Amino acid sequence: MKVRTVAVYYVFTIWTRIFHWLMVGAIAVLFCTGLYIGNPFYIGSQGVEPTFAVSNWASMSNIRFIHFAAAYILMASFIFRVYGFILHRGDRMLPKPWTKLFWTGMLDMGLHYSFLRSEHRPYLRNSMARAGYGGVYGMIFLEAFTGFAMYGQINPNSWLSKLFGPLNHLLVDEYIVHMIHHYIAWMIILFVIIHVYMATRADMSEKYGEISAMFSGVKFYDKEPDDVGDLKE
């Protein structure tokens, strides 16, 4: 029997893992409460007296509080992410479009995901994943910016309104800001669905420990990953 020799790579620090799971929880809460805030009747409460929610946990006041609390948790988790980015090289695996490896990796993964190539080169984090994570970080930033722009209108004299409020005027109407916020939320959820599928697919077919790495921080390879330099440079 041939024994498979594997090397262990410590890729994700505790800060990245904390950020990841805080983000998972916060985005789930934000999306559900956001749907309710946008349309309180999506839960099927048609025909109920308008005052029903006011005296129950599902009052708009409570839902908005939960939504804003989750938003602050999500923003706080970025502090952990930035700290990890500074502290550990493995947390800096964002897209590097100025490198040849990024584009060869995109081609390699594109052919693999299109079922035109049965295997792909080993990567700590492949180019498509890097681009996807970079994109979702940008979407979260825009989601937060538009969210705080609307939230600041509760008190137009607050520092929050002064900091983010100009966005409402820049885009002509607060309703446009609301729609941008709404559509980005759905784009983030689409990313989550694809991310869960791809992580599960990779974990089952490649055995690198893609899912367990978000608990342990380590991945396992029988060949040296092409982007291992990101851990050493």
Short mmCIF file of C-alpha atoms in Angstrom, two decimals:
data_model
loop_
_atom_site.label_atom_id
_atom_site.label_comp_id
_atom_site.label_asym_id
_atom_site.label_seq_id
_atom_site.Cartn_x
_atom_site.Cartn_y
_atom_site.Cartn_z
CA MET A 1 0.00 0.00 0.00
CA LYS A 2 1.33 3.39 -0.99
CA VAL A 3 1.44 5.80 1.95
CA ARG A 4 0.47 9.37 1.17
CA THR A 5 3.00 11.81 2.64
CA VAL A 6 1.52 15.16 3.48
CA ALA A 7 2.90 18.46 4.70
CA VAL A 8 0.99 20.64 7.13
CA TYR A 9 0.70 24.37 6.45
CA TYR A 10 -0.58 26.79 9.07
CA VAL A 11 -2.61 29.12 6.87
CA PHE A 12 -5.39 30.80 8.88
CA THR A 13 -4.62 32.49 12.19
CA ILE A 14 -7.10 32.68 15.04
CA TRP A 15 -7.90 36.25 13.92
CA THR A 16 -8.98 35.11 10.45
CA ARG A 17 -11.07 32.30 11.92
CA ILE A 18 -12.74 34.63 14.42
CA PHE A 19 -13.46 37.09 11.61
CA HIS A 20 -14.88 34.33 9.42
CA TRP A 21 -17.35 32.97 11.96
CA LEU A 22 -18.36 36.39 13.26
CA MET A 23 -19.02 37.35 9.65
CA VAL A 24 -21.11 34.21 9.05
CA GLY A 25 -23.33 34.90 12.04
CA ALA A 26 -23.59 38.64 11.48
CA ILE A 27 -24.44 38.34 7.76
CA ALA A 28 -27.14 35.75 8.48
CA VAL A 29 -28.76 38.04 11.07
CA LEU A 30 -28.34 41.13 8.89
CA PHE A 31 -29.93 39.50 5.87
CA CYS A 32 -32.97 38.14 7.73
CA THR A 33 -33.61 41.32 9.69
CA GLY A 34 -32.95 43.41 6.58
CA LEU A 35 -35.67 41.54 4.69
CA TYR A 36 -38.06 42.23 7.56
CA ILE A 37 -37.17 45.93 7.70
CA GLY A 38 -37.64 46.25 3.95
CA ASN A 39 -40.94 44.35 3.98
CA PRO A 40 -42.35 43.44 7.41
CA PHE A 41 -44.97 41.20 5.83
CA TYR A 42 -42.55 38.81 4.13
CA ILE A 43 -42.92 36.46 7.14
CA GLY A 44 -46.55 35.89 6.26
CA SER A 45 -48.26 38.18 8.76
CA GLN A 46 -50.89 39.46 6.35
CA GLY A 47 -54.24 39.98 7.99
CA VAL A 48 -52.74 40.62 11.42
CA GLU A 49 -53.65 43.84 13.20
CA PRO A 50 -51.05 46.59 12.53
CA THR A 51 -50.40 46.91 16.28
CA PHE A 52 -49.54 43.21 16.67
CA ALA A 53 -45.79 43.58 16.22
CA VAL A 54 -45.54 46.65 18.47
CA SER A 55 -46.30 44.62 21.60
CA ASN A 56 -44.22 41.58 20.56
CA TRP A 57 -40.56 40.75 19.96
CA ALA A 58 -41.03 41.35 16.22
CA SER A 59 -41.62 45.05 16.63
CA MET A 60 -39.79 47.16 14.08
CA SER A 61 -37.86 48.77 16.92
CA ASN A 62 -36.50 45.42 18.12
CA ILE A 63 -35.71 44.17 14.62
CA ARG A 64 -33.87 47.39 13.77
CA PHE A 65 -31.89 47.14 17.02
CA ILE A 66 -30.86 43.55 16.18
CA HIS A 67 -29.95 44.63 12.63
CA PHE A 68 -27.77 47.51 13.81
CA ALA A 69 -26.15 45.41 16.56
CA ALA A 70 -25.20 42.76 13.98
CA ALA A 71 -23.83 45.53 11.72
CA TYR A 72 -21.54 46.76 14.51
CA ILE A 73 -20.39 43.18 15.19
CA LEU A 74 -19.58 42.77 11.50
CA MET A 75 -17.58 46.00 11.49
CA ALA A 76 -15.77 45.02 14.69
CA SER A 77 -14.80 41.71 13.09
CA PHE A 78 -12.96 43.67 10.40
CA ILE A 79 -10.67 44.95 13.13
CA PHE A 80 -9.64 41.35 13.82
CA ARG A 81 -9.19 40.82 10.07
CA VAL A 82 -6.94 43.87 9.71
CA TYR A 83 -4.95 42.84 12.78
CA GLY A 84 -4.44 39.38 11.31
CA PHE A 85 -3.47 40.94 7.98
CA ILE A 86 -0.69 42.87 9.70
CA LEU A 87 0.41 40.04 11.96
CA HIS A 88 0.49 36.95 9.76
CA ARG A 89 1.44 36.40 6.11
CA GLY A 90 -1.18 33.70 5.63
CA ASP A 91 -3.92 36.26 6.27
CA ARG A 92 -2.74 38.38 3.33
CA MET A 93 -3.93 36.02 0.61
CA LEU A 94 -5.87 38.60 -1.35
CA PRO A 95 -5.76 38.82 -5.17
CA LYS A 96 -2.47 39.91 -6.73
CA PRO A 97 -3.41 40.74 -10.34
CA TRP A 98 0.04 42.22 -11.01
CA THR A 99 1.63 38.75 -10.75
CA LYS A 100 1.88 36.05 -13.41
CA LEU A 101 0.86 33.39 -10.87
CA PHE A 102 -2.51 35.08 -10.37
CA TRP A 103 -3.45 34.85 -14.05
CA THR A 104 -2.04 31.36 -14.64
CA GLY A 105 -3.95 30.30 -11.55
CA MET A 106 -7.16 31.86 -12.91
CA LEU A 107 -6.74 29.91 -16.16
CA ASP A 108 -5.89 26.71 -14.31
CA MET A 109 -8.94 26.96 -12.02
CA GLY A 110 -11.20 28.08 -14.87
CA LEU A 111 -10.36 24.98 -16.88
CA HIS A 112 -10.83 22.80 -13.81
CA TYR A 113 -14.20 24.27 -12.84
CA SER A 114 -15.32 23.98 -16.47
CA PHE A 115 -14.54 20.23 -16.33
CA LEU A 116 -11.92 20.67 -19.05
CA ARG A 117 -9.13 19.64 -16.67
CA SER A 118 -9.59 16.89 -14.11
CA GLU A 119 -7.07 18.31 -11.65
CA HIS A 120 -5.52 21.65 -10.87
CA ARG A 121 -2.26 22.81 -9.36
CA PRO A 122 -2.14 22.91 -5.52
CA TYR A 123 -2.77 26.33 -4.00
CA LEU A 124 -3.08 27.55 -0.44
CA ARG A 125 -5.77 29.80 -1.85
CA ASN A 126 -6.42 29.71 -5.57
CA SER A 127 -6.72 32.83 -7.72
CA MET A 128 -10.50 32.60 -8.16
CA ALA A 129 -11.00 32.27 -4.43
CA ARG A 130 -8.71 35.24 -3.82
CA ALA A 131 -10.64 37.35 -6.32
CA GLY A 132 -13.94 36.25 -4.77
CA TYR A 133 -12.87 37.12 -1.24
CA GLY A 134 -11.49 40.46 -2.37
CA GLY A 135 -14.79 41.18 -4.09
CA VAL A 136 -16.93 40.25 -1.08
CA TYR A 137 -14.80 42.43 1.21
CA GLY A 138 -15.50 45.31 -1.17
CA MET A 139 -19.23 44.52 -1.14
CA ILE A 140 -19.29 44.40 2.66
CA PHE A 141 -17.57 47.80 2.75
CA LEU A 142 -20.17 49.30 0.38
CA GLU A 143 -22.98 47.63 2.32
CA ALA A 144 -21.73 49.15 5.55
CA PHE A 145 -21.23 52.57 3.97
CA THR A 146 -24.74 52.70 2.49
CA GLY A 147 -26.22 51.27 5.69
CA PHE A 148 -24.63 53.91 7.89
CA ALA A 149 -25.66 56.59 5.40
CA MET A 150 -29.32 55.62 5.90
CA TYR A 151 -28.94 55.01 9.64
CA GLY A 152 -27.45 58.47 10.13
CA GLN A 153 -30.66 60.09 8.90
CA ILE A 154 -32.33 59.17 12.19
CA ASN A 155 -30.46 62.10 13.68
CA PRO A 156 -29.26 64.50 10.95
CA ASN A 157 -27.11 66.36 13.48
CA SER A 158 -25.15 63.31 14.61
CA TRP A 159 -21.52 62.65 13.69
CA LEU A 160 -22.68 59.53 11.88
CA SER A 161 -24.91 61.60 9.63
CA LYS A 162 -22.15 64.12 8.97
CA LEU A 163 -19.69 61.34 8.09
CA PHE A 164 -21.91 59.16 5.87
CA GLY A 165 -24.83 61.45 5.06
CA PRO A 166 -23.24 63.10 2.01
CA LEU A 167 -23.66 59.81 0.16
CA ASN A 168 -27.44 60.35 0.16
CA HIS A 169 -26.96 63.68 -1.64
CA LEU A 170 -24.23 62.36 -3.91
CA LEU A 171 -26.62 59.72 -5.25
CA VAL A 172 -29.47 62.28 -5.51
CA ASP A 173 -31.96 60.37 -3.36
CA GLU A 174 -31.86 58.20 -0.23
CA TYR A 175 -34.06 55.69 -2.05
CA ILE A 176 -31.19 54.99 -4.49
CA VAL A 177 -28.91 54.36 -1.52
CA HIS A 178 -31.54 51.98 -0.14
CA MET A 179 -31.73 50.05 -3.42
CA ILE A 180 -27.93 49.78 -3.67
CA HIS A 181 -27.91 48.45 -0.10
CA HIS A 182 -30.65 45.95 -1.00
CA TYR A 183 -29.02 44.60 -4.16
CA ILE A 184 -25.56 44.30 -2.61
CA ALA A 185 -27.13 42.23 0.18
CA TRP A 186 -28.41 39.75 -2.40
CA MET A 187 -25.02 39.69 -4.13
CA ILE A 188 -23.37 38.82 -0.81
CA ILE A 189 -25.86 35.98 -0.26
CA LEU A 190 -25.12 34.71 -3.78
CA PHE A 191 -21.41 34.70 -2.91
CA VAL A 192 -22.16 32.77 0.30
CA ILE A 193 -24.04 30.07 -1.63
CA ILE A 194 -21.21 29.68 -4.16
CA HIS A 195 -18.59 29.79 -1.41
CA VAL A 196 -20.24 27.00 0.60
CA TYR A 197 -20.58 24.85 -2.52
CA MET A 198 -16.99 25.36 -3.66
CA ALA A 199 -15.51 24.81 -0.19
CA THR A 200 -17.50 21.60 0.25
CA ARG A 201 -16.57 20.41 -3.27
CA ALA A 202 -12.87 21.09 -2.67
CA ASP A 203 -12.92 19.42 0.74
CA MET A 204 -14.53 16.25 -0.60
CA SER A 205 -12.49 15.91 -3.80
CA GLU A 206 -9.05 17.27 -2.90
CA LYS A 207 -8.69 16.39 0.80
CA TYR A 208 -6.73 19.55 1.60
CA GLY A 209 -8.83 20.28 4.67
CA GLU A 210 -10.61 23.28 3.16
CA ILE A 211 -13.48 23.27 5.68
CA SER A 212 -11.61 22.00 8.75
CA ALA A 213 -9.01 24.73 8.18
CA MET A 214 -11.54 27.30 9.35
CA PHE A 215 -11.52 25.53 12.73
CA SER A 216 -7.91 24.37 13.01
CA GLY A 217 -6.12 26.90 10.79
CA VAL A 218 -4.12 24.24 8.92
CA LYS A 219 -4.25 22.61 5.48
CA PHE A 220 -2.64 19.39 4.24
CA TYR A 221 -0.82 18.94 0.91
CA ASP A 222 1.13 16.11 -0.66
CA LYS A 223 2.76 18.61 -3.04
CA GLU A 224 4.13 22.05 -2.30
CA PRO A 225 1.47 24.68 -3.15
CA ASP A 226 2.38 27.06 -5.97
CA ASP A 227 1.64 30.08 -3.78
CA VAL A 228 3.53 28.85 -0.72
CA GLY A 229 5.72 31.92 -1.09
CA ASP A 230 2.90 33.95 0.48
CA LEU A 231 3.72 32.23 3.77
CA LYS A 232 7.47 32.69 3.44
CA GLU A 233 8.05 36.10 1.85
#
